[in-house]
Tab-separated table of C-alpha atoms in Angstrom:
chain	number	residue	atom	x	y	z
Y	197	MET	CA	-28.494	0.296	30.919
Y	198	SER	CA	-28.663	4.426	30.801
Y	199	ALA	CA	-25.299	3.497	30.448
Y	200	ILE	CA	-25.342	0.204	27.451
Y	201	ALA	CA	-27.472	3.350	25.246
Y	202	ASP	CA	-25.343	6.190	25.816
Y	203	LEU	CA	-22.572	3.883	24.634
Y	204	MET	CA	-24.749	2.652	21.276
Y	205	PHE	CA	-25.358	7.060	21.021
Y	206	GLU	CA	-21.316	7.073	21.534
Y	207	ILE	CA	-19.853	4.404	18.557
Y	208	GLY	CA	-23.322	5.993	16.150
Y	209	LEU	CA	-20.405	8.844	15.987
Y	210	LEU	CA	-18.394	6.459	14.042
Y	211	LYS	CA	-20.818	6.701	11.731
Y	212	ARG	CA	-20.035	10.125	10.851
Y	213	TYR	CA	-16.629	10.977	11.876
Y	214	LYS	CA	-14.208	9.974	8.116
Y	215	ARG	CA	-10.663	8.763	7.997
Y	216	THR	CA	-8.649	11.736	8.173
Y	217	GLY	CA	-5.984	9.916	5.905
Y	218	TRP	CA	-8.233	9.787	2.902
Y	219	LEU	CA	-8.074	13.925	3.212
Y	220	VAL	CA	-4.654	14.066	3.730
Y	221	ALA	CA	-4.707	11.960	0.100
Y	222	GLY	CA	-7.761	14.476	-1.787
Y	223	VAL	CA	-10.417	12.213	-0.974
Y	224	ARG	CA	-13.223	15.276	-0.812
Y	225	ASP	CA	-15.707	12.442	0.846
Y	226	PRO	CA	-13.473	9.930	2.075
Y	227	GLU	CA	-14.976	6.691	4.046
Y	228	SER	CA	-16.284	6.255	8.131
Y	229	ILE	CA	-14.603	5.332	10.464
Y	230	ALA	CA	-17.369	2.441	10.849
Y	231	GLU	CA	-17.854	1.967	6.789
Y	232	HIS	CA	-13.866	0.816	7.318
Y	233	SER	CA	-14.227	-0.936	10.649
Y	234	PHE	CA	-17.287	-2.782	8.589
Y	235	ARG	CA	-15.567	-4.841	6.233
Y	236	THR	CA	-12.138	-5.453	8.322
Y	237	ALA	CA	-14.524	-7.054	10.717
Y	238	VAL	CA	-15.713	-9.054	6.909
Y	239	ILE	CA	-11.973	-9.545	6.249
Y	240	ALA	CA	-10.814	-10.537	8.961
Y	241	SER	CA	-13.238	-13.576	9.277
Y	242	VAL	CA	-12.273	-14.328	5.559
Y	243	ILE	CA	-8.750	-14.409	7.062
Y	244	ALA	CA	-8.649	-16.461	10.415
Y	245	ALA	CA	-11.016	-18.548	8.500
Y	246	MET	CA	-8.493	-19.301	5.804
Y	247	GLU	CA	-5.982	-19.388	8.265
Y	248	GLY	CA	-7.187	-21.678	10.592
Y	249	ALA	CA	-8.135	-18.938	13.027
Y	250	ASP	CA	-12.426	-18.346	14.595
Y	251	PRO	CA	-13.281	-16.535	11.958
Y	252	GLU	CA	-16.800	-15.228	15.010
Y	253	ARG	CA	-13.605	-13.594	17.015
Y	254	ALA	CA	-11.474	-12.351	14.466
Y	255	ALA	CA	-14.496	-10.256	13.641
Y	256	PHE	CA	-16.557	-9.002	16.415
Y	257	LEU	CA	-12.782	-8.348	17.872
Y	258	CYS	CA	-12.336	-5.243	15.022
Y	259	LEU	CA	-16.079	-3.916	15.631
Y	260	PHE	CA	-14.479	-2.781	17.942
Y	261	HIS	CA	-10.360	-1.606	16.827
Y	262	ASP	CA	-10.664	1.716	16.656
Y	263	SER	CA	-14.454	2.309	18.310
Y	264	GLN	CA	-11.858	4.860	20.621
Y	265	GLU	CA	-12.066	6.721	17.772
Y	266	THR	CA	-15.205	8.438	19.061
Y	267	ARG	CA	-13.226	10.318	21.651
Y	268	ILE	CA	-9.722	10.549	19.815
Y	269	MET	CA	-10.818	10.765	16.485
Y	270	ASP	CA	-9.192	8.863	13.154
Y	271	ILE	CA	-5.359	10.309	13.177
Y	272	PRO	CA	-3.471	10.948	10.366
Y	273	TYR	CA	-0.496	8.432	10.691
Y	274	VAL	CA	1.478	12.218	8.765
Y	275	SER	CA	0.101	13.453	13.334
Y	276	LYS	CA	1.183	10.880	15.029
Y	277	ARG	CA	4.117	11.633	15.782
Y	278	TYR	CA	3.118	15.328	16.873
Y	279	LEU	CA	0.356	14.046	18.830
Y	280	THR	CA	0.235	11.530	22.266
Y	281	CYS	CA	-2.301	9.631	22.936
Y	282	PRO	CA	-3.277	6.703	26.021
Y	283	PRO	CA	-3.282	3.352	24.453
Y	284	ASN	CA	-6.217	2.302	23.210
Y	285	GLU	CA	-7.205	0.042	26.601
Y	286	GLU	CA	-6.952	3.057	28.998
Y	287	VAL	CA	-9.177	4.296	26.167
Y	288	THR	CA	-12.008	1.694	26.722
Y	289	ALA	CA	-11.402	1.980	30.419
Y	290	ASP	CA	-12.939	5.305	29.820
Y	291	GLN	CA	-15.886	4.812	27.568
Y	292	THR	CA	-16.984	1.603	29.543
Y	293	ARG	CA	-16.166	2.992	32.989
Y	294	HIS	CA	-20.085	2.871	34.213
Y	295	LEU	CA	-21.263	-0.082	31.738
Y	296	PRO	CA	-22.639	-4.056	33.640
Y	297	GLU	CA	-19.621	-5.596	34.485
Y	298	VAL	CA	-20.089	-8.092	32.583
Y	299	VAL	CA	-19.914	-5.800	29.181
Y	300	ALA	CA	-17.297	-3.997	30.434
Y	301	ARG	CA	-15.887	-6.789	30.618
Y	302	MET	CA	-16.875	-8.309	27.526
Y	303	LEU	CA	-15.607	-4.683	25.105
Y	304	SER	CA	-12.247	-4.420	27.077
Y	305	LYS	CA	-11.452	-7.985	26.611
Y	306	ALA	CA	-12.431	-7.563	23.191
Y	307	VAL	CA	-9.603	-4.059	22.191
Y	308	GLY	CA	-7.607	-5.567	24.718
Y	309	GLU	CA	-6.866	-9.573	22.324
Y	310	TYR	CA	-6.256	-6.818	19.605
Y	311	GLU	CA	-3.642	-4.883	21.107
Y	312	GLU	CA	-2.071	-7.241	22.595
Y	313	LYS	CA	-1.082	-9.207	19.260
Y	314	THR	CA	-0.782	-12.470	20.153
Y	315	SER	CA	-3.968	-14.761	19.678
Y	316	LEU	CA	-4.383	-16.118	16.137
Y	317	GLU	CA	-7.437	-14.222	15.412
Y	318	ALA	CA	-5.815	-10.652	16.430
Y	319	GLN	CA	-3.004	-11.411	13.923
Y	320	CYS	CA	-5.473	-11.969	11.430
Y	321	GLY	CA	-7.852	-9.065	12.707
Y	322	ARG	CA	-4.344	-6.352	12.549
Y	323	ASP	CA	-4.265	-7.892	9.031
Y	324	ALA	CA	-8.008	-7.171	8.008
Y	325	ASP	CA	-7.116	-3.458	9.163
Y	326	LYS	CA	-4.474	-3.322	7.043
Y	327	LEU	CA	-5.424	-4.922	3.848
Y	328	GLU	CA	-8.925	-3.145	4.356
Y	329	CYS	CA	-6.965	0.283	3.657
Y	330	LEU	CA	-5.490	-1.130	0.336
Y	331	ILE	CA	-8.994	-2.183	-0.639
Y	332	GLN	CA	-10.183	1.433	0.243
Y	333	ALA	CA	-6.643	2.687	-1.271
Y	334	VAL	CA	-7.936	0.924	-4.951
Y	335	GLU	CA	-11.016	1.471	-4.732
Y	336	TYR	CA	-10.034	5.116	-4.623
Y	337	ARG	CA	-7.177	5.449	-7.172
Y	338	ASP	CA	-9.716	3.730	-9.492
Y	339	GLN	CA	-11.983	6.406	-9.250
Y	340	GLY	CA	-9.212	9.078	-10.638
Y	341	HIS	CA	-7.840	9.473	-6.741
Y	342	GLY	CA	-3.903	9.902	-7.223
Y	343	HIS	CA	-1.383	9.855	-4.501
Y	344	MET	CA	-2.603	6.401	-3.728
Y	345	GLN	CA	0.527	4.487	-3.773
Y	346	PRO	CA	2.134	4.900	-0.547
Y	347	TRP	CA	-1.403	3.743	1.301
Y	348	ILE	CA	-1.217	0.351	-0.678
Y	349	ASP	CA	2.390	0.629	-0.147
Y	350	SER	CA	2.617	0.617	3.386
Y	351	SER	CA	-0.680	-1.272	3.830
Y	352	LEU	CA	1.350	-4.155	2.022
Y	353	SER	CA	3.968	-3.618	4.143
Y	354	ALA	CA	2.274	-4.355	7.466
Y	355	LEU	CA	0.859	-7.436	6.835
Y	356	ASN	CA	2.049	-11.224	8.212
Y	357	THR	CA	-0.275	-13.742	7.812
Y	358	ALA	CA	0.449	-16.094	4.440
Y	359	SER	CA	-4.136	-15.601	3.528
Y	360	ALA	CA	-3.655	-12.108	3.724
Y	361	LYS	CA	-0.633	-11.214	0.906
Y	362	ARG	CA	-1.963	-13.769	-1.035
Y	363	LEU	CA	-4.638	-11.860	-0.245
Y	364	ALA	CA	-3.330	-8.606	-1.481
Y	365	ASP	CA	-2.146	-10.099	-4.486
Y	366	SER	CA	-5.238	-10.870	-5.893
Y	367	ILE	CA	-6.787	-7.773	-5.503
Y	368	LEU	CA	-4.234	-5.936	-6.776
Y	369	LYS	CA	-4.666	-7.820	-10.009
Y	370	THR	CA	-8.176	-7.005	-9.682
Y	371	GLY	CA	-10.300	-3.781	-10.947
Y	372	SER	CA	-12.600	-2.740	-8.712
Y	373	LEU	CA	-14.802	-3.581	-10.588
Y	374	ASP	CA	-14.375	-6.863	-11.693
Y	375	TRP	CA	-16.743	-8.430	-9.649
Y	376	MET	CA	-19.460	-6.652	-11.175
Y	377	HIS	CA	-18.371	-7.880	-14.512
Y	378	THR	CA	-18.563	-11.091	-13.666
Y	379	VAL	CA	-22.482	-10.990	-12.840
Y	380	ILE	CA	-23.755	-9.109	-15.698
Y	381	ALA	CA	-21.616	-12.043	-17.813
Y	382	GLY	CA	-23.810	-14.572	-16.383
Y	383	GLU	CA	-20.168	-16.316	-14.980
């Protein structure tokens, strides 16, 4: 059980580690990796439901899609050309080495499925990862941060499912606080 406790503390680092790409964009206090992963899981479940996939599985895959960043950090895109990192499956194998076999297998299978991109749930999850980045860029733009268009454009171009593309189109036509105005208006 101590190995599981260790993993829980290690995963807790994702609450403190920031998404570094936003630092490059000039955001002083960007979202944490954990915040990104949470909304990514929610988005994945929605996309999966719209695509006829298993929403629970898609969300589950996204809970662990960046868990390796406890060890390798969140590397901004501009830095990746200069660094060589092991595959996420290898990092996960190291993270789960001392866990009970049933837990290690569950985590390794989830990360492997996400990285293989072959299941519809993994495809929905990968689209959710990009869509979450797009949403965050729109929110930062609405808060007055400039230089967000490259993140919006790269996220849009990476989407594959029809549902994610339709959702992105709607997001780009919606202000980040429109939901609040609708609630206040009693609609």
